[in-house]
Every structure is written in C-alpha cells, then in structure tokens.
mmCIF file of N, CA, C and O in Angstrom:
data_model
loop_
_atom_site.group_PDB
_atom_site.id
_atom_site.type_symbol
_atom_site.label_atom_id
_atom_site.label_comp_id
_atom_site.label_asym_id
_atom_site.label_seq_id
_atom_site.Cartn_x
_atom_site.Cartn_y
_atom_site.Cartn_z
ATOM 1 N N MET A 629 40.304 -19.193 25.232
ATOM 2 C CA MET A 629 39.219 -18.721 24.065
ATOM 3 C C MET A 629 37.852 -18.640 24.589
ATOM 4 O O MET A 629 37.986 -19.807 25.143
ATOM 5 N N ASP A 630 36.906 -18.250 25.074
ATOM 6 C CA ASP A 630 35.437 -18.943 25.242
ATOM 7 C C ASP A 630 34.695 -19.376 24.506
ATOM 8 O O ASP A 630 35.354 -19.420 23.029
ATOM 9 N N SER A 631 33.666 -19.848 24.652
ATOM 10 C CA SER A 631 32.637 -20.585 23.866
ATOM 11 C C SER A 631 31.856 -20.336 22.586
ATOM 12 O O SER A 631 31.618 -20.129 21.858
ATOM 13 N N SER A 632 32.032 -18.609 23.107
ATOM 14 C CA SER A 632 31.251 -17.898 22.500
ATOM 15 C C SER A 632 32.486 -17.285 20.671
ATOM 16 O O SER A 632 32.150 -17.259 19.677
ATOM 17 N N SER A 633 33.421 -17.586 21.122
ATOM 18 C CA SER A 633 34.299 -17.247 20.470
ATOM 19 C C SER A 633 35.188 -18.174 19.536
ATOM 20 O O SER A 633 35.769 -17.859 18.505
ATOM 21 N N ALA A 634 35.111 -19.249 20.293
ATOM 22 C CA ALA A 634 34.790 -20.493 20.057
ATOM 23 C C ALA A 634 33.658 -20.976 18.654
ATOM 24 O O ALA A 634 34.401 -21.165 16.838
ATOM 25 N N LEU A 635 32.649 -20.815 19.038
ATOM 26 C CA LEU A 635 31.720 -20.905 17.723
ATOM 27 C C LEU A 635 31.998 -19.767 16.787
ATOM 28 O O LEU A 635 31.409 -20.317 15.520
ATOM 29 N N GLN A 636 32.434 -18.838 16.655
ATOM 30 C CA GLN A 636 32.484 -17.697 15.719
ATOM 31 C C GLN A 636 33.454 -17.808 14.964
ATOM 32 O O GLN A 636 33.328 -17.698 13.765
ATOM 33 N N ARG A 637 34.570 -18.427 15.129
ATOM 34 C CA ARG A 637 35.363 -18.766 14.294
ATOM 35 C C ARG A 637 35.118 -20.115 13.610
ATOM 36 O O ARG A 637 35.368 -20.136 12.473
ATOM 37 N N THR A 638 34.142 -20.994 14.419
ATOM 38 C CA THR A 638 33.602 -21.909 13.606
ATOM 39 C C THR A 638 33.257 -22.304 12.620
ATOM 40 O O THR A 638 32.798 -22.094 11.198
ATOM 41 N N LEU A 639 32.275 -20.701 12.478
ATOM 42 C CA LEU A 639 31.515 -20.569 11.590
ATOM 43 C C LEU A 639 31.949 -20.095 10.250
ATOM 44 O O LEU A 639 31.684 -19.471 9.247
ATOM 45 N N GLU A 640 32.759 -18.551 10.507
ATOM 46 C CA GLU A 640 33.841 -18.291 9.712
ATOM 47 C C GLU A 640 34.148 -19.087 8.726
ATOM 48 O O GLU A 640 34.663 -19.113 8.215
ATOM 49 N N LEU A 641 35.714 -19.891 9.604
ATOM 50 C CA LEU A 641 36.036 -21.389 9.245
ATOM 51 C C LEU A 641 34.767 -21.785 7.331
ATOM 52 O O LEU A 641 35.217 -21.984 7.311
ATOM 53 N N ALA A 642 33.535 -22.192 8.339
ATOM 54 C CA ALA A 642 32.706 -23.057 7.623
ATOM 55 C C ALA A 642 32.321 -21.948 6.289
ATOM 56 O O ALA A 642 31.879 -22.736 5.632
ATOM 57 N N PHE A 643 32.041 -20.644 6.440
ATOM 58 C CA PHE A 643 30.841 -20.203 5.407
ATOM 59 C C PHE A 643 33.331 -19.694 4.211
ATOM 60 O O PHE A 643 33.409 -19.691 3.540
ATOM 61 N N ASN A 644 33.897 -19.507 4.656
ATOM 62 C CA ASN A 644 35.570 -19.365 3.675
ATOM 63 C C ASN A 644 35.526 -20.768 3.396
ATOM 64 O O ASN A 644 36.254 -20.635 2.181
ATOM 65 N N LEU A 645 35.518 -21.807 4.258
ATOM 66 C CA LEU A 645 35.631 -23.577 3.532
ATOM 67 C C LEU A 645 35.014 -23.823 2.448
ATOM 68 O O LEU A 645 35.641 -25.004 1.615
ATOM 69 N N ALA A 646 32.794 -22.930 2.707
ATOM 70 C CA ALA A 646 32.506 -24.044 2.293
ATOM 71 C C ALA A 646 32.581 -24.341 0.015
ATOM 72 O O ALA A 646 33.532 -23.164 -0.090
ATOM 73 N N PRO A 647 32.716 -25.634 -0.217
ATOM 74 C CA PRO A 647 33.095 -25.487 -1.337
ATOM 75 C C PRO A 647 32.107 -24.804 -2.523
ATOM 76 O O PRO A 647 31.892 -25.129 -3.481
ATOM 77 N N VAL A 648 30.590 -23.838 -1.923
ATOM 78 C CA VAL A 648 30.282 -22.939 -2.915
ATOM 79 C C VAL A 648 30.209 -22.242 -2.613
ATOM 80 O O VAL A 648 30.946 -21.690 -0.878
ATOM 81 N N GLY A 649 29.458 -21.118 -3.742
ATOM 82 C CA GLY A 649 30.117 -19.438 -3.270
ATOM 83 C C GLY A 649 28.842 -19.031 -2.711
ATOM 84 O O GLY A 649 27.577 -19.262 -2.765
ATOM 85 N N MET A 650 29.580 -18.422 -2.113
ATOM 86 C CA MET A 650 28.207 -17.697 -1.003
ATOM 87 C C MET A 650 28.958 -16.354 -0.451
ATOM 88 O O MET A 650 29.809 -15.988 -0.460
ATOM 89 N N CYS A 651 28.359 -15.125 -0.729
ATOM 90 C CA CYS A 651 28.221 -13.641 -0.504
ATOM 91 C C CYS A 651 26.614 -12.945 0.453
ATOM 92 O O CYS A 651 25.977 -14.140 0.629
ATOM 93 N N VAL A 652 26.821 -11.997 1.189
ATOM 94 C CA VAL A 652 26.349 -11.617 2.176
ATOM 95 C C VAL A 652 26.714 -9.762 1.243
ATOM 96 O O VAL A 652 27.697 -9.704 0.968
ATOM 97 N N SER A 653 25.442 -9.821 0.855
ATOM 98 C CA SER A 653 25.220 -8.115 0.433
ATOM 99 C C SER A 653 24.561 -7.465 0.646
ATOM 100 O O SER A 653 22.562 -7.958 1.874
ATOM 101 N N ARG A 654 23.994 -5.848 0.619
ATOM 102 C CA ARG A 654 23.563 -5.156 1.050
ATOM 103 C C ARG A 654 22.973 -4.671 -0.031
ATOM 104 O O ARG A 654 24.077 -3.759 -0.444
ATOM 105 N N HIS A 655 21.769 -4.440 -0.440
ATOM 106 C CA HIS A 655 21.317 -3.212 -1.729
ATOM 107 C C HIS A 655 22.567 -3.749 -3.089
ATOM 108 O O HIS A 655 22.735 -2.452 -3.743
ATOM 109 N N ARG A 656 22.189 -4.969 -3.316
ATOM 110 C CA ARG A 656 23.579 -5.364 -4.871
ATOM 111 C C ARG A 656 24.533 -4.482 -4.595
ATOM 112 O O ARG A 656 25.517 -5.294 -5.503
ATOM 113 N N THR A 657 25.158 -4.320 -3.142
ATOM 114 C CA THR A 657 26.938 -4.448 -2.885
ATOM 115 C C THR A 657 27.400 -5.630 -2.409
ATOM 116 O O THR A 657 26.122 -5.771 -0.932
ATOM 117 N N ILE A 658 28.470 -6.334 -2.687
ATOM 118 C CA ILE A 658 28.757 -7.537 -1.667
ATOM 119 C C ILE A 658 29.350 -6.694 -0.310
ATOM 120 O O ILE A 658 30.299 -6.096 -0.631
ATOM 121 N N GLU A 659 29.014 -7.370 0.596
ATOM 122 C CA GLU A 659 29.514 -6.740 2.322
ATOM 123 C C GLU A 659 30.482 -7.832 2.176
ATOM 124 O O GLU A 659 31.759 -7.709 3.498
ATOM 125 N N LEU A 660 30.969 -9.167 2.129
ATOM 126 C CA LEU A 660 31.399 -10.716 1.995
ATOM 127 C C LEU A 660 31.293 -11.525 1.584
ATOM 128 O O LEU A 660 29.991 -11.952 1.003
ATOM 129 N N CYS A 661 31.976 -12.627 0.823
ATOM 130 C CA CYS A 661 31.902 -13.292 0.015
ATOM 131 C C CYS A 661 33.075 -14.691 0.847
ATOM 132 O O CYS A 661 34.687 -13.872 0.826
ATOM 133 N N ASN A 662 32.687 -15.548 -0.425
ATOM 134 C CA ASN A 662 34.021 -16.900 -0.060
ATOM 135 C C ASN A 662 34.791 -17.014 -0.940
ATOM 136 O O ASN A 662 34.890 -16.271 -2.059
ATOM 137 N N GLU A 663 35.996 -17.484 -0.562
ATOM 138 C CA GLU A 663 36.891 -17.977 -1.270
ATOM 139 C C GLU A 663 36.231 -18.992 -2.607
ATOM 140 O O GLU A 663 36.414 -18.273 -3.555
ATOM 141 N N ALA A 664 34.924 -19.595 -2.720
ATOM 142 C CA ALA A 664 34.779 -19.976 -3.612
ATOM 143 C C ALA A 664 33.495 -18.797 -4.284
ATOM 144 O O ALA A 664 34.388 -19.446 -5.696
ATOM 145 N N PHE A 665 33.906 -18.037 -4.077
ATOM 146 C CA PHE A 665 32.495 -17.199 -4.741
ATOM 147 C C PHE A 665 32.780 -16.547 -5.320
ATOM 148 O O PHE A 665 33.545 -15.807 -7.487
ATOM 149 N N ALA A 666 34.279 -15.892 -5.534
ATOM 150 C CA ALA A 666 35.529 -15.577 -5.732
ATOM 151 C C ALA A 666 36.376 -15.883 -7.017
ATOM 152 O O ALA A 666 36.311 -15.313 -8.318
ATOM 153 N N GLN A 667 37.001 -16.893 -6.502
ATOM 154 C CA GLN A 667 37.055 -18.518 -8.034
ATOM 155 C C GLN A 667 36.497 -18.410 -8.860
ATOM 156 O O GLN A 667 36.540 -18.427 -10.101
ATOM 157 N N MET A 668 34.912 -18.581 -8.167
ATOM 158 C CA MET A 668 33.957 -18.637 -9.221
ATOM 159 C C MET A 668 34.089 -17.175 -10.609
ATOM 160 O O MET A 668 34.171 -17.997 -11.888
ATOM 161 N N PHE A 669 33.984 -15.998 -9.795
ATOM 162 C CA PHE A 669 34.216 -14.738 -10.659
ATOM 163 C C PHE A 669 35.633 -14.588 -11.551
ATOM 164 O O PHE A 669 35.135 -13.333 -12.276
ATOM 165 N N GLY A 670 36.344 -15.386 -10.917
ATOM 166 C CA GLY A 670 38.233 -15.022 -11.490
ATOM 167 C C GLY A 670 38.620 -13.124 -10.762
ATOM 168 O O GLY A 670 39.251 -12.881 -11.074
ATOM 169 N N PHE A 671 37.631 -13.437 -9.210
ATOM 170 C CA PHE A 671 38.208 -12.458 -8.859
ATOM 171 C C PHE A 671 39.215 -12.756 -7.243
ATOM 172 O O PHE A 671 38.891 -14.153 -7.448
ATOM 173 N N ALA A 672 40.040 -11.809 -6.605
ATOM 174 C CA ALA A 672 40.571 -12.203 -5.351
ATOM 175 C C ALA A 672 38.909 -11.830 -4.204
ATOM 176 O O ALA A 672 38.181 -10.813 -4.839
ATOM 177 N N GLN A 673 39.085 -12.367 -3.516
ATOM 178 C CA GLN A 673 37.708 -11.764 -2.328
ATOM 179 C C GLN A 673 37.547 -10.097 -1.813
ATOM 180 O O GLN A 673 36.254 -9.197 -2.131
ATOM 181 N N SER A 674 38.584 -9.373 -1.917
ATOM 182 C CA SER A 674 38.897 -8.226 -2.181
ATOM 183 C C SER A 674 38.721 -7.035 -2.708
ATOM 184 O O SER A 674 38.657 -6.311 -2.592
ATOM 185 N N ASP A 675 39.082 -7.929 -4.261
ATOM 186 C CA ASP A 675 37.925 -7.683 -5.386
ATOM 187 C C ASP A 675 36.606 -7.109 -5.526
ATOM 188 O O ASP A 675 36.210 -6.191 -6.234
ATOM 189 N N LEU A 676 36.266 -7.556 -4.526
ATOM 190 C CA LEU A 676 34.926 -7.967 -4.719
ATOM 191 C C LEU A 676 33.997 -7.209 -3.946
ATOM 192 O O LEU A 676 32.946 -6.546 -3.217
ATOM 193 N N MET A 677 34.514 -7.399 -2.122
ATOM 194 C CA MET A 677 33.755 -6.600 -1.268
ATOM 195 C C MET A 677 34.036 -4.950 -1.492
ATOM 196 O O MET A 677 34.705 -4.389 -1.409
ATOM 197 N N GLY A 678 32.366 -4.435 -1.198
ATOM 198 C CA GLY A 678 32.542 -3.156 -1.209
ATOM 199 C C GLY A 678 32.437 -2.559 -2.865
ATOM 200 O O GLY A 678 32.155 -1.876 -2.811
ATOM 201 N N HIS A 679 31.985 -3.844 -3.486
ATOM 202 C CA HIS A 679 31.796 -3.490 -5.137
ATOM 203 C C HIS A 679 30.296 -3.811 -5.473
ATOM 204 O O HIS A 679 29.653 -5.212 -4.633
ATOM 205 N N SER A 680 29.464 -2.750 -6.601
ATOM 206 C CA SER A 680 28.249 -3.710 -6.778
ATOM 207 C C SER A 680 28.747 -4.805 -7.421
ATOM 208 O O SER A 680 29.251 -4.937 -8.148
ATOM 209 N N MET A 681 27.523 -5.869 -7.368
ATOM 210 C CA MET A 681 27.209 -6.601 -8.093
ATOM 211 C C MET A 681 26.654 -6.887 -9.292
ATOM 212 O O MET A 681 27.270 -8.020 -10.182
ATOM 213 N N ALA A 682 27.251 -5.587 -10.061
ATOM 214 C CA ALA A 682 26.668 -5.315 -11.288
ATOM 215 C C ALA A 682 27.886 -5.621 -11.968
ATOM 216 O O ALA A 682 27.980 -6.552 -13.827
ATOM 217 N N ARG A 683 29.478 -5.888 -11.054
ATOM 218 C CA ARG A 683 30.278 -6.255 -12.273
ATOM 219 C C ARG A 683 30.395 -7.604 -12.632
ATOM 220 O O ARG A 683 30.901 -8.530 -13.434
ATOM 221 N N LEU A 684 29.204 -8.630 -12.220
ATOM 222 C CA LEU A 684 29.244 -9.932 -12.590
ATOM 223 C C LEU A 684 28.706 -9.821 -13.268
ATOM 224 O O LEU A 684 27.912 -11.709 -13.612
ATOM 225 N N TYR A 685 27.459 -9.077 -13.955
ATOM 226 C CA TYR A 685 26.952 -9.388 -14.810
ATOM 227 C C TYR A 685 27.739 -9.610 -16.243
ATOM 228 O O TYR A 685 28.172 -8.151 -15.968
ATOM 229 N N PRO A 686 27.327 -10.033 -17.210
ATOM 230 C CA PRO A 686 27.290 -9.438 -18.491
ATOM 231 C C PRO A 686 27.261 -7.925 -19.028
ATOM 232 O O PRO A 686 27.683 -7.546 -19.875
ATOM 233 N N SER A 687 25.446 -7.005 -18.451
ATOM 234 C CA SER A 687 25.372 -5.600 -18.509
ATOM 235 C C SER A 687 25.040 -5.462 -17.583
ATOM 236 O O SER A 687 24.573 -5.943 -17.118
ATOM 237 N N LEU A 688 25.096 -3.779 -17.984
ATOM 238 C CA LEU A 688 24.334 -3.470 -16.802
ATOM 239 C C LEU A 688 22.790 -3.382 -17.034
ATOM 240 O O LEU A 688 21.889 -3.561 -16.111
ATOM 241 N N ASP A 689 22.611 -3.442 -18.603
ATOM 242 C CA ASP A 689 20.156 -3.673 -18.398
ATOM 243 C C ASP A 689 20.517 -5.541 -17.490
ATOM 244 O O ASP A 689 19.346 -5.382 -17.463
ATOM 245 N N GLU A 690 21.374 -6.659 -18.051
ATOM 246 C CA GLU A 690 21.110 -7.679 -17.425
ATOM 247 C C GLU A 690 20.602 -7.348 -15.874
ATOM 248 O O GLU A 690 19.713 -7.820 -15.143
ATOM 249 N N PHE A 691 21.714 -6.330 -15.223
ATOM 250 C CA PHE A 691 21.830 -6.873 -14.317
ATOM 251 C C PHE A 691 20.101 -5.735 -13.322
ATOM 252 O O PHE A 691 19.820 -5.845 -12.379
ATOM 253 N N THR A 692 20.482 -4.260 -14.223
ATOM 254 C CA THR A 692 19.209 -4.347 -13.774
ATOM 255 C C THR A 692 17.831 -4.885 -14.046
ATOM 256 O O THR A 692 16.859 -4.916 -12.902
ATOM 257 N N HIS A 693 17.531 -5.705 -15.114
ATOM 258 C CA HIS A 693 16.102 -5.987 -15.061
ATOM 259 C C HIS A 693 16.022 -7.421 -14.205
ATOM 260 O O HIS A 693 15.316 -8.083 -13.326
ATOM 261 N N ILE A 694 17.148 -7.888 -13.513
ATOM 262 C CA ILE A 694 17.555 -9.731 -12.328
ATOM 263 C C ILE A 694 17.005 -9.184 -11.788
ATOM 264 O O ILE A 694 16.302 -9.303 -10.549
ATOM 265 N N GLY A 695 17.019 -7.774 -11.194
ATOM 266 C CA GLY A 695 16.819 -6.670 -10.170
ATOM 267 C C GLY A 695 15.182 -6.504 -10.341
ATOM 268 O O GLY A 695 14.515 -6.074 -8.884
ATOM 269 N N LYS A 696 14.657 -5.870 -11.250
ATOM 270 C CA LYS A 696 13.290 -5.835 -11.096
ATOM 271 C C LYS A 696 12.551 -7.007 -11.097
ATOM 272 O O LYS A 696 11.712 -6.991 -10.411
ATOM 273 N N LEU A 697 13.409 -8.008 -11.535
ATOM 274 C CA LEU A 697 13.046 -9.571 -10.973
ATOM 275 C C LEU A 697 12.339 -9.954 -10.312
ATOM 276 O O LEU A 697 11.681 -10.089 -9.548
ATOM 277 N N GLY A 698 13.753 -9.517 -9.665
ATOM 278 C CA GLY A 698 13.985 -10.662 -8.108
ATOM 279 C C GLY A 698 13.294 -9.656 -7.073
ATOM 280 O O GLY A 698 13.011 -10.271 -6.224
ATOM 281 N N LEU A 699 13.292 -8.055 -7.031
ATOM 282 C CA LEU A 699 12.788 -7.169 -6.035
ATOM 283 C C LEU A 699 11.834 -7.516 -5.741
ATOM 284 O O LEU A 699 11.190 -8.341 -4.206
ATOM 285 N N PRO A 700 10.621 -7.800 -6.554
ATOM 286 C CA PRO A 700 9.392 -8.090 -5.802
ATOM 287 C C PRO A 700 8.927 -9.484 -5.047
ATOM 288 O O PRO A 700 8.043 -9.726 -4.265
ATOM 289 N N VAL A 701 9.615 -10.494 -5.526
ATOM 290 C CA VAL A 701 9.430 -11.535 -4.912
ATOM 291 C C VAL A 701 10.444 -12.036 -3.625
ATOM 292 O O VAL A 701 10.346 -12.528 -2.886
ATOM 293 N N MET A 702 11.474 -11.063 -3.460
ATOM 294 C CA MET A 702 12.264 -10.678 -2.273
ATOM 295 C C MET A 702 11.640 -10.309 -1.223
ATOM 296 O O MET A 702 11.529 -11.213 -0.262
ATOM 297 N N GLN A 703 10.373 -10.201 -1.560
ATOM 298 C CA GLN A 703 9.635 -8.252 -0.924
ATOM 299 C C GLN A 703 8.693 -9.423 -0.380
ATOM 300 O O GLN A 703 8.311 -9.466 0.499
ATOM 301 N N GLU A 704 8.623 -10.156 -0.944
ATOM 302 C CA GLU A 704 6.858 -10.630 -0.881
ATOM 303 C C GLU A 704 7.116 -11.931 0.268
ATOM 304 O O GLU A 704 6.562 -12.708 0.657
ATOM 305 N N THR A 705 8.458 -12.862 -0.614
ATOM 306 C CA THR A 705 8.769 -14.675 -0.232
ATOM 307 C C THR A 705 9.968 -14.464 0.745
ATOM 308 O O THR A 705 9.387 -15.346 1.583
ATOM 309 N N GLY A 706 10.318 -13.479 1.094
ATOM 310 C CA GLY A 706 12.071 -13.520 1.344
ATOM 311 C C GLY A 706 12.969 -14.358 0.427
ATOM 312 O O GLY A 706 14.302 -14.233 1.244
ATOM 313 N N THR A 707 12.790 -15.227 -0.270
ATOM 314 C CA THR A 707 12.937 -15.851 -1.323
ATOM 315 C C THR A 707 13.284 -15.233 -2.326
ATOM 316 O O THR A 707 12.620 -15.675 -2.817
ATOM 317 N N TYR A 708 14.874 -15.792 -3.317
ATOM 318 C CA TYR A 708 14.626 -15.646 -4.729
ATOM 319 C C TYR A 708 15.847 -16.713 -5.401
ATOM 320 O O TYR A 708 16.906 -16.635 -4.358
ATOM 321 N N SER A 709 15.215 -17.442 -6.602
ATOM 322 C CA SER A 709 16.298 -18.341 -6.661
ATOM 323 C C SER A 709 15.828 -18.499 -8.099
ATOM 324 O O SER A 709 15.303 -18.121 -8.861
ATOM 325 N N ASP A 710 17.385 -18.780 -9.002
ATOM 326 C CA ASP A 710 16.731 -18.041 -10.644
ATOM 327 C C ASP A 710 18.606 -19.093 -11.267
ATOM 328 O O ASP A 710 19.175 -18.814 -10.271
ATOM 329 N N GLU A 711 18.015 -19.617 -12.836
ATOM 330 C CA GLU A 711 19.484 -20.056 -13.232
ATOM 331 C C GLU A 711 19.695 -18.385 -14.327
ATOM 332 O O GLU A 711 18.623 -17.893 -15.207
ATOM 333 N N ARG A 712 21.157 -17.410 -14.023
ATOM 334 C CA ARG A 712 20.993 -17.406 -15.261
ATOM 335 C C ARG A 712 22.979 -17.142 -16.136
ATOM 336 O O ARG A 712 23.526 -17.789 -14.859
ATOM 337 N N ILE A 713 22.441 -16.269 -16.087
ATOM 338 C CA ILE A 713 24.239 -16.303 -17.064
ATOM 339 C C ILE A 713 25.026 -15.103 -16.313
ATOM 340 O O ILE A 713 24.773 -13.620 -16.458
ATOM 341 N N MET A 714 26.395 -15.221 -15.934
ATOM 342 C CA MET A 714 27.483 -13.881 -15.541
ATOM 343 C C MET A 714 28.394 -14.190 -16.090
ATOM 344 O O MET A 714 28.412 -15.102 -16.754
ATOM 345 N N SER A 715 28.909 -13.500 -15.631
ATOM 346 C CA SER A 715 30.026 -12.762 -16.293
ATOM 347 C C SER A 715 31.681 -13.451 -15.511
ATOM 348 O O SER A 715 31.440 -12.699 -14.166
ATOM 349 N N ARG A 716 32.331 -13.307 -15.585
ATOM 350 C CA ARG A 716 33.362 -13.545 -14.997
ATOM 351 C C ARG A 716 34.613 -12.575 -15.210
ATOM 352 O O ARG A 716 34.021 -11.352 -16.277
ATOM 353 N N SER A 717 36.268 -12.522 -14.902
ATOM 354 C CA SER A 717 36.711 -11.183 -14.522
ATOM 355 C C SER A 717 36.989 -10.645 -15.969
ATOM 356 O O SER A 717 37.346 -9.955 -16.413
ATOM 357 N N ASP A 718 37.517 -11.935 -17.166
ATOM 358 C CA ASP A 718 38.113 -12.174 -17.797
ATOM 359 C C ASP A 718 37.176 -11.920 -19.305
ATOM 360 O O ASP A 718 37.082 -11.637 -20.411
ATOM 361 N N GLY A 719 35.868 -11.380 -19.119
ATOM 362 C CA GLY A 719 34.509 -11.211 -19.635
ATOM 363 C C GLY A 719 33.825 -12.297 -20.521
ATOM 364 O O GLY A 719 32.857 -12.703 -20.657
ATOM 365 N N ALA A 720 34.144 -14.409 -19.556
ATOM 366 C CA ALA A 720 33.778 -15.146 -19.861
ATOM 367 C C ALA A 720 32.585 -15.157 -19.508
ATOM 368 O O ALA A 720 32.805 -15.559 -18.064
ATOM 369 N N LEU A 721 31.601 -16.416 -19.997
ATOM 370 C CA LEU A 721 29.960 -16.212 -19.464
ATOM 371 C C LEU A 721 29.550 -17.144 -19.139
ATOM 372 O O LEU A 721 30.294 -18.297 -19.613
ATOM 373 N N PHE A 722 29.301 -17.613 -17.808
ATOM 374 C CA PHE A 722 28.994 -18.992 -17.613
ATOM 375 C C PHE A 722 27.819 -19.107 -16.419
ATOM 376 O O PHE A 722 26.616 -18.105 -16.743
ATOM 377 N N TRP A 723 26.388 -20.176 -16.946
ATOM 378 C CA TRP A 723 25.400 -20.764 -16.537
ATOM 379 C C TRP A 723 25.778 -20.298 -15.030
ATOM 380 O O TRP A 723 26.737 -21.429 -14.779
ATOM 381 N N CYS A 724 25.241 -19.521 -14.307
ATOM 382 C CA CYS A 724 24.748 -19.862 -13.051
ATOM 383 C C CYS A 724 23.937 -20.180 -12.298
ATOM 384 O O CYS A 724 22.701 -19.623 -12.406
ATOM 385 N N HIS A 725 23.565 -21.086 -11.637
ATOM 386 C CA HIS A 725 22.139 -21.230 -10.516
ATOM 387 C C HIS A 725 22.634 -19.917 -9.168
ATOM 388 O O HIS A 725 23.149 -20.002 -8.674
ATOM 389 N N VAL A 726 21.786 -19.427 -8.589
ATOM 390 C CA VAL A 726 21.682 -18.253 -7.927
ATOM 391 C C VAL A 726 20.513 -18.451 -6.968
ATOM 392 O O VAL A 726 19.244 -18.637 -7.225
ATOM 393 N N ALA A 727 21.127 -18.247 -5.653
ATOM 394 C CA ALA A 727 19.607 -18.313 -4.915
ATOM 395 C C ALA A 727 20.239 -17.010 -3.572
ATOM 396 O O ALA A 727 20.834 -17.435 -3.062
ATOM 397 N N GLY A 728 19.115 -16.702 -3.099
ATOM 398 C CA GLY A 728 19.300 -16.003 -2.000
ATOM 399 C C GLY A 728 18.185 -15.836 -0.993
ATOM 400 O O GLY A 728 16.915 -16.148 -1.009
ATOM 401 N N ARG A 729 18.496 -15.467 0.325
ATOM 402 C CA ARG A 729 17.300 -15.100 1.255
ATOM 403 C C ARG A 729 17.904 -12.972 1.775
ATOM 404 O O ARG A 729 18.842 -13.630 1.864
ATOM 405 N N ALA A 730 16.779 -12.957 2.344
ATOM 406 C CA ALA A 730 16.230 -11.782 2.540
ATOM 407 C C ALA A 730 16.629 -11.524 4.699
ATOM 408 O O ALA A 730 16.015 -12.549 5.037
ATOM 409 N N LEU A 731 17.424 -10.579 4.644
ATOM 410 C CA LEU A 731 17.165 -10.482 6.405
ATOM 411 C C LEU A 731 16.017 -9.983 6.048
ATOM 412 O O LEU A 731 15.537 -9.895 8.040
ATOM 413 N N ASP A 732 15.938 -8.382 5.577
ATOM 414 C CA ASP A 732 15.058 -8.449 6.602
ATOM 415 C C ASP A 732 14.448 -8.045 4.868
ATOM 416 O O ASP A 732 15.154 -7.345 4.057
ATOM 417 N N ARG A 733 12.979 -8.160 4.955
ATOM 418 C CA ARG A 733 12.438 -8.143 2.919
ATOM 419 C C ARG A 733 12.160 -6.659 2.853
ATOM 420 O O ARG A 733 11.841 -5.966 2.040
ATOM 421 N N ALA A 734 12.451 -5.760 3.188
ATOM 422 C CA ALA A 734 12.293 -4.101 2.663
ATOM 423 C C ALA A 734 13.863 -3.700 2.154
ATOM 424 O O ALA A 734 13.491 -3.155 1.927
#
C-alpha cells in the first residue's frame, strides 16, 4: 500500500470511529455519516445516506425554519452552529448541538 492509500485509510478510520456524530451533506441531503451520527438518531448508516436531513427534525416546518435561519449565515461566514431539538427514529426528541462548515458558500 502506498503512502497516499495509507493516509486515505487512516482518514476514513478517523471519520468512522470518531466518538462524535459527523456527516457530510450536500443541499441538506446526507451523503456520508459516521456510526456515531447514525446511532445518535437511532438509524443504521445505510438508512441515512442519500436521504434528506428532514427526517431528523421534529417536523418539516422546523426543518424549513432552520434552513431559512442557517443558509444566510452559512453563505456569509462559511460556518453555522446552534442548539436545537432533533428527532430520533422512534420519534423521541432530544437537544442537539449542531455545527457545520461550508466547502462552498454558494
């Protein structure tokens, strides 16, 4: 295995084994998430990837509201964070600290 392949594998392990929930999303759709993220919401990773983040909110209205709040801040600063109530797969609600960074502010 060459050094770039070894580095890639190490980065994948760090993401997948991180003790905090992390995901990569595009247009509020989950492209990739780690096990801690999936467990926090009570899903298998495969049940989240490729799906809208709307399923993690208590309601579609809340998903829309947070999007309207966060998008302008993300476009202006490249980052956004807040504390909000989210929903697990069984409908249980919980407080969650969310922090994100834009790869492309547009």
